[in-house]
Amino acid sequence: MTDEQKFIAEFEAWVKTQVSINELAMTASQKVVTEDGDERAKDAVIRYESRLDAYQFLLGKFENFKAGKGFHDLPDDLLGQIKY
């Protein structure tokens, strides 16, 4: 296994761990909101949900990579139209 392959495998495992952690934290925070109505817990739910969205986005990129697709989800002809 090359260094790049090892890095990708380890990074993907880390992202999956982050998904699990943030799902648990979001569930716990939501429980506090439901039981106590704590405003800080409401804010925490939003933060955990945002992180989950980002981590799930990255997991989708790993799936694209494994399927031999490019990193982006845009059609190739669309990328040529982007002005930098």
PDB file of N, CA, C and O in Angstrom:
ATOM      1  N   MET A   1       0.857  -1.181   0.000  1.00  0.00           N
ATOM      2  CA  MET A   1       0.000   0.000   0.000  1.00  0.00           C
ATOM      3  C   MET A   1       0.896   1.234   0.000  1.00  0.00           C
ATOM      4  O   MET A   1       1.806   1.347   0.805  1.00  0.00           O
ATOM      5  N   THR A   2       0.613   2.150  -0.918  1.00  0.00           N
ATOM      6  CA  THR A   2       1.404   3.382  -0.986  1.00  0.00           C
ATOM      7  C   THR A   2       1.034   4.301   0.176  1.00  0.00           C
ATOM      8  O   THR A   2       0.017   4.102   0.852  1.00  0.00           O
ATOM      9  N   ASP A   3       1.864   5.306   0.385  1.00  0.00           N
ATOM     10  CA  ASP A   3       1.575   6.286   1.433  1.00  0.00           C
ATOM     11  C   ASP A   3       0.242   6.986   1.172  1.00  0.00           C
ATOM     12  O   ASP A   3      -0.519   7.242   2.098  1.00  0.00           O
ATOM     13  N   GLU A   4      -0.046   7.281  -0.106  1.00  0.00           N
ATOM     14  CA  GLU A   4      -1.301   7.951  -0.443  1.00  0.00           C
ATOM     15  C   GLU A   4      -2.502   7.066  -0.136  1.00  0.00           C
ATOM     16  O   GLU A   4      -3.499   7.529   0.407  1.00  0.00           O
ATOM     17  N   GLN A   5      -2.391   5.792  -0.489  1.00  0.00           N
ATOM     18  CA  GLN A   5      -3.489   4.855  -0.214  1.00  0.00           C
ATOM     19  C   GLN A   5      -3.706   4.709   1.285  1.00  0.00           C
ATOM     20  O   GLN A   5      -4.843   4.653   1.753  1.00  0.00           O
ATOM     21  N   LYS A   6      -2.601   4.646   2.022  1.00  0.00           N
ATOM     22  CA  LYS A   6      -2.706   4.539   3.484  1.00  0.00           C
ATOM     23  C   LYS A   6      -3.373   5.790   4.057  1.00  0.00           C
ATOM     24  O   LYS A   6      -4.256   5.698   4.916  1.00  0.00           O
ATOM     25  N   PHE A   7      -2.955   6.957   3.574  1.00  0.00           N
ATOM     26  CA  PHE A   7      -3.542   8.208   4.051  1.00  0.00           C
ATOM     27  C   PHE A   7      -5.041   8.241   3.775  1.00  0.00           C
ATOM     28  O   PHE A   7      -5.836   8.583   4.653  1.00  0.00           O
ATOM     29  N   ILE A   8      -5.426   7.884   2.549  1.00  0.00           N
ATOM     30  CA  ILE A   8      -6.848   7.912   2.188  1.00  0.00           C
ATOM     31  C   ILE A   8      -7.642   6.954   3.064  1.00  0.00           C
ATOM     32  O   ILE A   8      -8.717   7.296   3.567  1.00  0.00           O
ATOM     33  N   ALA A   9      -7.119   5.749   3.285  1.00  0.00           N
ATOM     34  CA  ALA A   9      -7.817   4.763   4.116  1.00  0.00           C
ATOM     35  C   ALA A   9      -7.954   5.256   5.559  1.00  0.00           C
ATOM     36  O   ALA A   9      -9.028   5.144   6.168  1.00  0.00           O
ATOM     37  N   GLU A  10      -6.882   5.818   6.092  1.00  0.00           N
ATOM     38  CA  GLU A  10      -6.927   6.316   7.468  1.00  0.00           C
ATOM     39  C   GLU A  10      -7.833   7.537   7.595  1.00  0.00           C
ATOM     40  O   GLU A  10      -8.559   7.684   8.582  1.00  0.00           O
ATOM     41  N   PHE A  11      -7.792   8.413   6.603  1.00  0.00           N
ATOM     42  CA  PHE A  11      -8.643   9.600   6.644  1.00  0.00           C
ATOM     43  C   PHE A  11     -10.114   9.207   6.555  1.00  0.00           C
ATOM     44  O   PHE A  11     -10.951   9.739   7.284  1.00  0.00           O
ATOM     45  N   GLU A  12     -10.429   8.253   5.682  1.00  0.00           N
ATOM     46  CA  GLU A  12     -11.812   7.788   5.570  1.00  0.00           C
ATOM     47  C   GLU A  12     -12.280   7.173   6.885  1.00  0.00           C
ATOM     48  O   GLU A  12     -13.403   7.436   7.337  1.00  0.00           O
ATOM     49  N   ALA A  13     -11.429   6.386   7.527  1.00  0.00           N
ATOM     50  CA  ALA A  13     -11.789   5.786   8.822  1.00  0.00           C
ATOM     51  C   ALA A  13     -12.025   6.873   9.860  1.00  0.00           C
ATOM     52  O   ALA A  13     -12.968   6.793  10.664  1.00  0.00           O
ATOM     53  N   TRP A  14     -11.195   7.921   9.846  1.00  0.00           N
ATOM     54  CA  TRP A  14     -11.358   9.026  10.789  1.00  0.00           C
ATOM     55  C   TRP A  14     -12.686   9.742  10.550  1.00  0.00           C
ATOM     56  O   TRP A  14     -13.404  10.065  11.492  1.00  0.00           O
ATOM     57  N   VAL A  15     -13.019   9.989   9.288  1.00  0.00           N
ATOM     58  CA  VAL A  15     -14.280  10.666   8.963  1.00  0.00           C
ATOM     59  C   VAL A  15     -15.458   9.822   9.442  1.00  0.00           C
ATOM     60  O   VAL A  15     -16.412  10.351  10.026  1.00  0.00           O
ATOM     61  N   LYS A  16     -15.407   8.507   9.224  1.00  0.00           N
ATOM     62  CA  LYS A  16     -16.485   7.631   9.689  1.00  0.00           C
ATOM     63  C   LYS A  16     -16.619   7.692  11.208  1.00  0.00           C
ATOM     64  O   LYS A  16     -17.736   7.689  11.739  1.00  0.00           O
ATOM     65  N   THR A  17     -15.495   7.761  11.913  1.00  0.00           N
ATOM     66  CA  THR A  17     -15.526   7.900  13.369  1.00  0.00           C
ATOM     67  C   THR A  17     -16.179   9.215  13.768  1.00  0.00           C
ATOM     68  O   THR A  17     -16.991   9.265  14.698  1.00  0.00           O
ATOM     69  N   GLN A  18     -15.840  10.286  13.052  1.00  0.00           N
ATOM     70  CA  GLN A  18     -16.433  11.589  13.341  1.00  0.00           C
ATOM     71  C   GLN A  18     -17.945  11.582  13.119  1.00  0.00           C
ATOM     72  O   GLN A  18     -18.687  12.211  13.872  1.00  0.00           O
ATOM     73  N   VAL A  19     -18.394  10.876  12.102  1.00  0.00           N
ATOM     74  CA  VAL A  19     -19.832  10.754  11.850  1.00  0.00           C
ATOM     75  C   VAL A  19     -20.501  10.097  13.055  1.00  0.00           C
ATOM     76  O   VAL A  19     -21.507  10.594  13.565  1.00  0.00           O
ATOM     77  N   SER A  20     -19.935   9.005  13.524  1.00  0.00           N
ATOM     78  CA  SER A  20     -20.515   8.294  14.676  1.00  0.00           C
ATOM     79  C   SER A  20     -20.542   9.170  15.918  1.00  0.00           C
ATOM     80  O   SER A  20     -21.559   9.243  16.614  1.00  0.00           O
ATOM     81  N   ILE A  21     -19.441   9.839  16.189  1.00  0.00           N
ATOM     82  CA  ILE A  21     -19.351  10.703  17.370  1.00  0.00           C
ATOM     83  C   ILE A  21     -20.379  11.826  17.296  1.00  0.00           C
ATOM     84  O   ILE A  21     -21.087  12.108  18.272  1.00  0.00           O
ATOM     85  N   ASN A  22     -20.461  12.482  16.147  1.00  0.00           N
ATOM     86  CA  ASN A  22     -21.386  13.606  16.012  1.00  0.00           C
ATOM     87  C   ASN A  22     -22.838  13.161  16.021  1.00  0.00           C
ATOM     88  O   ASN A  22     -23.702  13.887  16.510  1.00  0.00           O
ATOM     89  N   GLU A  23     -23.137  11.961  15.514  1.00  0.00           N
ATOM     90  CA  GLU A  23     -24.506  11.436  15.604  1.00  0.00           C
ATOM     91  C   GLU A  23     -24.894  11.214  17.057  1.00  0.00           C
ATOM     92  O   GLU A  23     -26.003  11.600  17.480  1.00  0.00           O
ATOM     93  N   LEU A  24     -23.988  10.629  17.831  1.00  0.00           N
ATOM     94  CA  LEU A  24     -24.261  10.408  19.261  1.00  0.00           C
ATOM     95  C   LEU A  24     -24.430  11.733  19.995  1.00  0.00           C
ATOM     96  O   LEU A  24     -25.352  11.890  20.811  1.00  0.00           O
ATOM     97  N   ALA A  25     -23.540  12.677  19.718  1.00  0.00           N
ATOM     98  CA  ALA A  25     -23.608  13.979  20.389  1.00  0.00           C
ATOM     99  C   ALA A  25     -24.878  14.732  20.012  1.00  0.00           C
ATOM    100  O   ALA A  25     -25.513  15.363  20.869  1.00  0.00           O
ATOM    101  N   MET A  26     -25.275  14.656  18.762  1.00  0.00           N
ATOM    102  CA  MET A  26     -26.490  15.332  18.330  1.00  0.00           C
ATOM    103  C   MET A  26     -27.714  14.711  18.993  1.00  0.00           C
ATOM    104  O   MET A  26     -28.610  15.431  19.454  1.00  0.00           O
ATOM    105  N   THR A  27     -27.745  13.387  19.073  1.00  0.00           N
ATOM    106  CA  THR A  27     -28.856  12.700  19.738  1.00  0.00           C
ATOM    107  C   THR A  27     -28.937  13.085  21.210  1.00  0.00           C
ATOM    108  O   THR A  27     -30.019  13.362  21.730  1.00  0.00           O
ATOM    109  N   ALA A  28     -27.786  13.115  21.875  1.00  0.00           N
ATOM    110  CA  ALA A  28     -27.763  13.493  23.293  1.00  0.00           C
ATOM    111  C   ALA A  28     -28.207  14.936  23.488  1.00  0.00           C
ATOM    112  O   ALA A  28     -28.977  15.246  24.405  1.00  0.00           O
ATOM    113  N   SER A  29     -27.748  15.826  22.615  1.00  0.00           N
ATOM    114  CA  SER A  29     -28.141  17.234  22.715  1.00  0.00           C
ATOM    115  C   SER A  29     -29.631  17.399  22.453  1.00  0.00           C
ATOM    116  O   SER A  29     -30.308  18.188  23.134  1.00  0.00           O
ATOM    117  N   GLN A  30     -30.156  16.666  21.491  1.00  0.00           N
ATOM    118  CA  GLN A  30     -31.588  16.743  21.190  1.00  0.00           C
ATOM    119  C   GLN A  30     -32.410  16.268  22.377  1.00  0.00           C
ATOM    120  O   GLN A  30     -33.464  16.828  22.672  1.00  0.00           O
ATOM    121  N   LYS A  31     -31.912  15.262  23.077  1.00  0.00           N
ATOM    122  CA  LYS A  31     -32.599  14.761  24.272  1.00  0.00           C
ATOM    123  C   LYS A  31     -32.652  15.847  25.347  1.00  0.00           C
ATOM    124  O   LYS A  31     -33.684  16.033  25.993  1.00  0.00           O
ATOM    125  N   VAL A  32     -31.560  16.573  25.510  1.00  0.00           N
ATOM    126  CA  VAL A  32     -31.525  17.669  26.482  1.00  0.00           C
ATOM    127  C   VAL A  32     -32.506  18.757  26.072  1.00  0.00           C
ATOM    128  O   VAL A  32     -33.232  19.304  26.919  1.00  0.00           O
ATOM    129  N   VAL A  33     -32.573  19.068  24.798  1.00  0.00           N
ATOM    130  CA  VAL A  33     -33.517  20.072  24.314  1.00  0.00           C
ATOM    131  C   VAL A  33     -34.944  19.645  24.640  1.00  0.00           C
ATOM    132  O   VAL A  33     -35.744  20.434  25.145  1.00  0.00           O
ATOM    133  N   THR A  34     -35.252  18.386  24.350  1.00  0.00           N
ATOM    134  CA  THR A  34     -36.604  17.872  24.564  1.00  0.00           C
ATOM    135  C   THR A  34     -36.973  17.863  26.044  1.00  0.00           C
ATOM    136  O   THR A  34     -38.079  18.258  26.416  1.00  0.00           O
ATOM    137  N   GLU A  35     -36.039  17.435  26.877  1.00  0.00           N
ATOM    138  CA  GLU A  35     -36.331  17.301  28.303  1.00  0.00           C
ATOM    139  C   GLU A  35     -36.262  18.619  29.054  1.00  0.00           C
ATOM    140  O   GLU A  35     -37.064  18.873  29.947  1.00  0.00           O
ATOM    141  N   ASP A  36     -35.285  19.462  28.713  1.00  0.00           N
ATOM    142  CA  ASP A  36     -35.040  20.681  29.492  1.00  0.00           C
ATOM    143  C   ASP A  36     -35.299  21.982  28.745  1.00  0.00           C
ATOM    144  O   ASP A  36     -35.381  23.037  29.360  1.00  0.00           O
ATOM    145  N   GLY A  37     -35.364  21.913  27.423  1.00  0.00           N
ATOM    146  CA  GLY A  37     -35.530  23.133  26.636  1.00  0.00           C
ATOM    147  C   GLY A  37     -34.319  24.040  26.676  1.00  0.00           C
ATOM    148  O   GLY A  37     -34.433  25.243  26.436  1.00  0.00           O
ATOM    149  N   ASP A  38     -33.163  23.492  26.961  1.00  0.00           N
ATOM    150  CA  ASP A  38     -31.922  24.257  27.084  1.00  0.00           C
ATOM    151  C   ASP A  38     -31.538  24.873  25.734  1.00  0.00           C
ATOM    152  O   ASP A  38     -31.360  24.169  24.743  1.00  0.00           O
ATOM    153  N   GLU A  39     -31.392  26.186  25.701  1.00  0.00           N
ATOM    154  CA  GLU A  39     -31.040  26.904  24.473  1.00  0.00           C
ATOM    155  C   GLU A  39     -29.644  26.534  23.980  1.00  0.00           C
ATOM    156  O   GLU A  39     -29.406  26.468  22.777  1.00  0.00           O
ATOM    157  N   ARG A  40     -28.726  26.304  24.903  1.00  0.00           N
ATOM    158  CA  ARG A  40     -27.369  25.925  24.486  1.00  0.00           C
ATOM    159  C   ARG A  40     -27.386  24.576  23.785  1.00  0.00           C
ATOM    160  O   ARG A  40     -26.636  24.349  22.841  1.00  0.00           O
ATOM    161  N   ALA A  41     -28.247  23.690  24.235  1.00  0.00           N
ATOM    162  CA  ALA A  41     -28.361  22.378  23.600  1.00  0.00           C
ATOM    163  C   ALA A  41     -28.941  22.521  22.195  1.00  0.00           C
ATOM    164  O   ALA A  41     -28.541  21.783  21.277  1.00  0.00           O
ATOM    165  N   LYS A  42     -29.863  23.458  22.007  1.00  0.00           N
ATOM    166  CA  LYS A  42     -30.395  23.701  20.662  1.00  0.00           C
ATOM    167  C   LYS A  42     -29.286  24.136  19.718  1.00  0.00           C
ATOM    168  O   LYS A  42     -29.208  23.677  18.575  1.00  0.00           O
ATOM    169  N   ASP A  43     -28.430  25.046  20.203  1.00  0.00           N
ATOM    170  CA  ASP A  43     -27.289  25.489  19.401  1.00  0.00           C
ATOM    171  C   ASP A  43     -26.345  24.324  19.097  1.00  0.00           C
ATOM    172  O   ASP A  43     -25.817  24.215  17.999  1.00  0.00           O
ATOM    173  N   ALA A  44     -26.154  23.469  20.084  1.00  0.00           N
ATOM    174  CA  ALA A  44     -25.271  22.316  19.896  1.00  0.00           C
ATOM    175  C   ALA A  44     -25.821  21.372  18.828  1.00  0.00           C
ATOM    176  O   ALA A  44     -25.067  20.849  18.004  1.00  0.00           O
ATOM    177  N   VAL A  45     -27.132  21.162  18.827  1.00  0.00           N
ATOM    178  CA  VAL A  45     -27.752  20.298  17.815  1.00  0.00           C
ATOM    179  C   VAL A  45     -27.452  20.837  16.420  1.00  0.00           C
ATOM    180  O   VAL A  45     -27.075  20.075  15.522  1.00  0.00           O
ATOM    181  N   ILE A  46     -27.574  22.130  16.253  1.00  0.00           N
ATOM    182  CA  ILE A  46     -27.312  22.747  14.953  1.00  0.00           C
ATOM    183  C   ILE A  46     -25.845  22.558  14.558  1.00  0.00           C
ATOM    184  O   ILE A  46     -25.541  22.218  13.409  1.00  0.00           O
ATOM    185  N   ARG A  47     -24.931  22.756  15.497  1.00  0.00           N
ATOM    186  CA  ARG A  47     -23.503  22.582  15.203  1.00  0.00           C
ATOM    187  C   ARG A  47     -23.191  21.137  14.817  1.00  0.00           C
ATOM    188  O   ARG A  47     -22.471  20.881  13.847  1.00  0.00           O
ATOM    189  N   TYR A  48     -23.735  20.181  15.587  1.00  0.00           N
ATOM    190  CA  TYR A  48     -23.475  18.774  15.272  1.00  0.00           C
ATOM    191  C   TYR A  48     -24.078  18.387  13.924  1.00  0.00           C
ATOM    192  O   TYR A  48     -23.481  17.634  13.161  1.00  0.00           O
ATOM    193  N   GLU A  49     -25.250  18.918  13.630  1.00  0.00           N
ATOM    194  CA  GLU A  49     -25.889  18.623  12.349  1.00  0.00           C
ATOM    195  C   GLU A  49     -25.052  19.178  11.187  1.00  0.00           C
ATOM    196  O   GLU A  49     -24.876  18.514  10.163  1.00  0.00           O
ATOM    197  N   SER A  50     -24.508  20.369  11.372  1.00  0.00           N
ATOM    198  CA  SER A  50     -23.661  20.973  10.340  1.00  0.00           C
ATOM    199  C   SER A  50     -22.402  20.141  10.117  1.00  0.00           C
ATOM    200  O   SER A  50     -21.983  19.910   8.977  1.00  0.00           O
ATOM    201  N   ARG A  51     -21.810  19.697  11.194  1.00  0.00           N
ATOM    202  CA  ARG A  51     -20.615  18.855  11.073  1.00  0.00           C
ATOM    203  C   ARG A  51     -20.951  17.549  10.368  1.00  0.00           C
ATOM    204  O   ARG A  51     -20.187  17.076   9.521  1.00  0.00           O
ATOM    205  N   LEU A  52     -22.079  16.966  10.738  1.00  0.00           N
ATOM    206  CA  LEU A  52     -22.497  15.719  10.094  1.00  0.00           C
ATOM    207  C   LEU A  52     -22.655  15.906   8.594  1.00  0.00           C
ATOM    208  O   LEU A  52     -22.237  15.052   7.812  1.00  0.00           O
ATOM    209  N   ASP A  53     -23.264  17.007   8.206  1.00  0.00           N
ATOM    210  CA  ASP A  53     -23.418  17.290   6.767  1.00  0.00           C
ATOM    211  C   ASP A  53     -22.054  17.318   6.079  1.00  0.00           C
ATOM    212  O   ASP A  53     -21.881  16.742   5.006  1.00  0.00           O
ATOM    213  N   ALA A  54     -21.093  17.980   6.703  1.00  0.00           N
ATOM    214  CA  ALA A  54     -19.757  18.079   6.112  1.00  0.00           C
ATOM    215  C   ALA A  54     -19.085  16.708   6.036  1.00  0.00           C
ATOM    216  O   ALA A  54     -18.501  16.349   5.004  1.00  0.00           O
ATOM    217  N   TYR A  55     -19.161  15.946   7.106  1.00  0.00           N
ATOM    218  CA  TYR A  55     -18.533  14.621   7.112  1.00  0.00           C
ATOM    219  C   TYR A  55     -19.217  13.679   6.122  1.00  0.00           C
ATOM    220  O   TYR A  55     -18.549  12.893   5.446  1.00  0.00           O
ATOM    221  N   GLN A  56     -20.524  13.764   6.015  1.00  0.00           N
ATOM    222  CA  GLN A  56     -21.227  12.913   5.063  1.00  0.00           C
ATOM    223  C   GLN A  56     -20.892  13.306   3.621  1.00  0.00           C
ATOM    224  O   GLN A  56     -20.804  12.458   2.738  1.00  0.00           O
ATOM    225  N   PHE A  57     -20.675  14.592   3.398  1.00  0.00           N
ATOM    226  CA  PHE A  57     -20.219  15.058   2.094  1.00  0.00           C
ATOM    227  C   PHE A  57     -18.875  14.413   1.757  1.00  0.00           C
ATOM    228  O   PHE A  57     -18.670  13.897   0.653  1.00  0.00           O
ATOM    229  N   LEU A  58     -17.956  14.418   2.728  1.00  0.00           N
ATOM    230  CA  LEU A  58     -16.651  13.802   2.504  1.00  0.00           C
ATOM    231  C   LEU A  58     -16.770  12.308   2.236  1.00  0.00           C
ATOM    232  O   LEU A  58     -16.071  11.770   1.374  1.00  0.00           O
ATOM    233  N   LEU A  59     -17.659  11.631   2.963  1.00  0.00           N
ATOM    234  CA  LEU A  59     -17.850  10.201   2.717  1.00  0.00           C
ATOM    235  C   LEU A  59     -18.342   9.955   1.287  1.00  0.00           C
ATOM    236  O   LEU A  59     -17.939   8.977   0.647  1.00  0.00           O
ATOM    237  N   GLY A  60     -19.177  10.846   0.795  1.00  0.00           N
ATOM    238  CA  GLY A  60     -19.629  10.741  -0.589  1.00  0.00           C
ATOM    239  C   GLY A  60     -18.466  10.894  -1.567  1.00  0.00           C
ATOM    240  O   GLY A  60     -18.404  10.220  -2.598  1.00  0.00           O
ATOM    241  N   LYS A  61     -17.527  11.752  -1.229  1.00  0.00           N
ATOM    242  CA  LYS A  61     -16.348  11.941  -2.070  1.00  0.00           C
ATOM    243  C   LYS A  61     -15.488  10.678  -2.071  1.00  0.00           C
ATOM    244  O   LYS A  61     -14.926  10.302  -3.094  1.00  0.00           O
ATOM    245  N   PHE A  62     -15.382  10.021  -0.921  1.00  0.00           N
ATOM    246  CA  PHE A  62     -14.648   8.754  -0.867  1.00  0.00           C
ATOM    247  C   PHE A  62     -15.323   7.709  -1.757  1.00  0.00           C
ATOM    248  O   PHE A  62     -14.652   6.946  -2.447  1.00  0.00           O
ATOM    249  N   GLU A  63     -16.642   7.676  -1.737  1.00  0.00           N
ATOM    250  CA  GLU A  63     -17.374   6.727  -2.587  1.00  0.00           C
ATOM    251  C   GLU A  63     -17.143   7.021  -4.060  1.00  0.00           C
ATOM    252  O   GLU A  63     -16.952   6.111  -4.863  1.00  0.00           O
ATOM    253  N   ASN A  64     -17.143   8.313  -4.419  1.00  0.00           N
ATOM    254  CA  ASN A  64     -16.850   8.704  -5.799  1.00  0.00           C
ATOM    255  C   ASN A  64     -15.451   8.248  -6.192  1.00  0.00           C
ATOM    256  O   ASN A  64     -15.235   7.726  -7.284  1.00  0.00           O
ATOM    257  N   PHE A  65     -14.505   8.446  -5.304  1.00  0.00           N
ATOM    258  CA  PHE A  65     -13.123   8.064  -5.565  1.00  0.00           C
ATOM    259  C   PHE A  65     -13.020   6.558  -5.805  1.00  0.00           C
ATOM    260  O   PHE A  65     -12.364   6.107  -6.742  1.00  0.00           O
ATOM    261  N   LYS A  66     -13.687   5.775  -4.947  1.00  0.00           N
ATOM    262  CA  LYS A  66     -13.655   4.312  -5.091  1.00  0.00           C
ATOM    263  C   LYS A  66     -14.319   3.858  -6.387  1.00  0.00           C
ATOM    264  O   LYS A  66     -13.928   2.848  -6.971  1.00  0.00           O
ATOM    265  N   ALA A  67     -15.311   4.617  -6.835  1.00  0.00           N
ATOM    266  CA  ALA A  67     -16.029   4.281  -8.068  1.00  0.00           C
ATOM    267  C   ALA A  67     -15.297   4.788  -9.310  1.00  0.00           C
ATOM    268  O   ALA A  67     -15.773   4.612 -10.431  1.00  0.00           O
ATOM    269  N   GLY A  68     -14.156   5.438  -9.105  1.00  0.00           N
ATOM    270  CA  GLY A  68     -13.381   5.935 -10.237  1.00  0.00           C
ATOM    271  C   GLY A  68     -13.869   7.253 -10.787  1.00  0.00           C
ATOM    272  O   GLY A  68     -13.470   7.666 -11.866  1.00  0.00           O
ATOM    273  N   LYS A  69     -14.742   7.916 -10.050  1.00  0.00           N
ATOM    274  CA  LYS A  69     -15.243   9.216 -10.487  1.00  0.00           C
ATOM    275  C   LYS A  69     -14.287  10.304 -10.011  1.00  0.00           C
ATOM    276  O   LYS A  69     -13.495  10.099  -9.102  1.00  0.00           O
ATOM    277  N   GLY A  70     -14.410  11.473 -10.585  1.00  0.00           N
ATOM    278  CA  GLY A  70     -13.607  12.606 -10.161  1.00  0.00           C
ATOM    279  C   GLY A  70     -14.053  13.097  -8.800  1.00  0.00           C
ATOM    280  O   GLY A  70     -15.068  12.670  -8.250  1.00  0.00           O
ATOM    281  N   PHE A  71     -13.288  14.019  -8.264  1.00  0.00           N
ATOM    282  CA  PHE A  71     -13.596  14.556  -6.940  1.00  0.00           C
ATOM    283  C   PHE A  71     -14.862  15.393  -6.946  1.00  0.00           C
ATOM    284  O   PHE A  71     -15.574  15.474  -5.976  1.00  0.00           O
ATOM    285  N   HIS A  72     -15.154  15.994  -8.061  1.00  0.00           N
ATOM    286  CA  HIS A  72     -16.302  16.881  -8.166  1.00  0.00           C
ATOM    287  C   HIS A  72     -17.536  16.106  -8.630  1.00  0.00           C
ATOM    288  O   HIS A  72     -17.442  15.011  -9.155  1.00  0.00           O
ATOM    289  N   ASP A  73     -18.684  16.702  -8.452  1.00  0.00           N
ATOM    290  CA  ASP A  73     -19.941  16.115  -8.907  1.00  0.00           C
ATOM    291  C   ASP A  73     -20.463  16.817 -10.160  1.00  0.00           C
ATOM    292  O   ASP A  73     -21.562  16.538 -10.607  1.00  0.00           O
ATOM    293  N   LEU A  74     -19.689  17.741 -10.691  1.00  0.00           N
ATOM    294  CA  LEU A  74     -20.137  18.531 -11.830  1.00  0.00           C
ATOM    295  C   LEU A  74     -19.730  17.845 -13.131  1.00  0.00           C
ATOM    296  O   LEU A  74     -18.684  17.200 -13.205  1.00  0.00           O
ATOM    297  N   PRO A  75     -20.534  18.004 -14.163  1.00  0.00           N
ATOM    298  CA  PRO A  75     -20.138  17.466 -15.460  1.00  0.00           C
ATOM    299  C   PRO A  75     -18.852  18.131 -15.941  1.00  0.00           C
ATOM    300  O   PRO A  75     -18.610  19.307 -15.671  1.00  0.00           O
ATOM    301  N   ASP A  76     -18.012  17.385 -16.652  1.00  0.00           N
ATOM    302  CA  ASP A  76     -16.733  17.918 -17.116  1.00  0.00           C
ATOM    303  C   ASP A  76     -16.900  19.182 -17.952  1.00  0.00           C
ATOM    304  O   ASP A  76     -16.106  20.114 -17.830  1.00  0.00           O
ATOM    305  N   ASP A  77     -17.915  19.242 -18.808  1.00  0.00           N
ATOM    306  CA  ASP A  77     -18.076  20.420 -19.659  1.00  0.00           C
ATOM    307  C   ASP A  77     -18.428  21.661 -18.846  1.00  0.00           C
ATOM    308  O   ASP A  77     -18.110  22.779 -19.216  1.00  0.00           O
ATOM    309  N   LEU A  78     -19.055  21.487 -17.696  1.00  0.00           N
ATOM    310  CA  LEU A  78     -19.392  22.620 -16.851  1.00  0.00           C
ATOM    311  C   LEU A  78     -18.144  23.216 -16.216  1.00  0.00           C
ATOM    312  O   LEU A  78     -18.022  24.425 -16.085  1.00  0.00           O
ATOM    313  N   LEU A  79     -17.187  22.367 -15.843  1.00  0.00           N
ATOM    314  CA  LEU A  79     -15.965  22.862 -15.241  1.00  0.00           C
ATOM    315  C   LEU A  79     -15.188  23.767 -16.196  1.00  0.00           C
ATOM    316  O   LEU A  79     -14.549  24.724 -15.764  1.00  0.00           O
ATOM    317  N   GLY A  80     -15.238  23.474 -17.477  1.00  0.00           N
ATOM    318  CA  GLY A  80     -14.543  24.289 -18.455  1.00  0.00           C
ATOM    319  C   GLY A  80     -15.115  25.693 -18.568  1.00  0.00           C
ATOM    320  O   GLY A  80     -14.442  26.600 -19.054  1.00  0.00           O
ATOM    321  N   GLN A  81     -16.335  25.893 -18.108  1.00  0.00           N
ATOM    322  CA  GLN A  81     -16.992  27.184 -18.201  1.00  0.00           C
ATOM    323  C   GLN A  81     -16.686  28.087 -16.999  1.00  0.00           C
ATOM    324  O   GLN A  81     -16.984  29.272 -17.032  1.00  0.00           O
ATOM    325  N   ILE A  82     -16.095  27.534 -15.965  1.00  0.00           N
ATOM    326  CA  ILE A  82     -15.807  28.303 -14.762  1.00  0.00           C
ATOM    327  C   ILE A  82     -14.597  29.203 -15.005  1.00  0.00           C
ATOM    328  O   ILE A  82     -13.560  28.753 -15.463  1.00  0.00           O
ATOM    329  N   LYS A  83     -14.749  30.483 -14.701  1.00  0.00           N
ATOM    330  CA  LYS A  83     -13.675  31.448 -14.867  1.00  0.00           C
ATOM    331  C   LYS A  83     -12.986  31.642 -13.530  1.00  0.00           C
ATOM    332  O   LYS A  83     -13.624  31.891 -12.521  1.00  0.00           O
ATOM    333  N   TYR A  84     -11.679  31.523 -13.544  1.00  0.00           N
ATOM    334  CA  TYR A  84     -10.903  31.685 -12.296  1.00  0.00           C
ATOM    335  C   TYR A  84     -10.292  33.044 -12.229  1.00  0.00           C
ATOM    336  O   TYR A  84      -9.908  33.672 -13.115  1.00  0.00           O
TER     337      TYR A  84
END
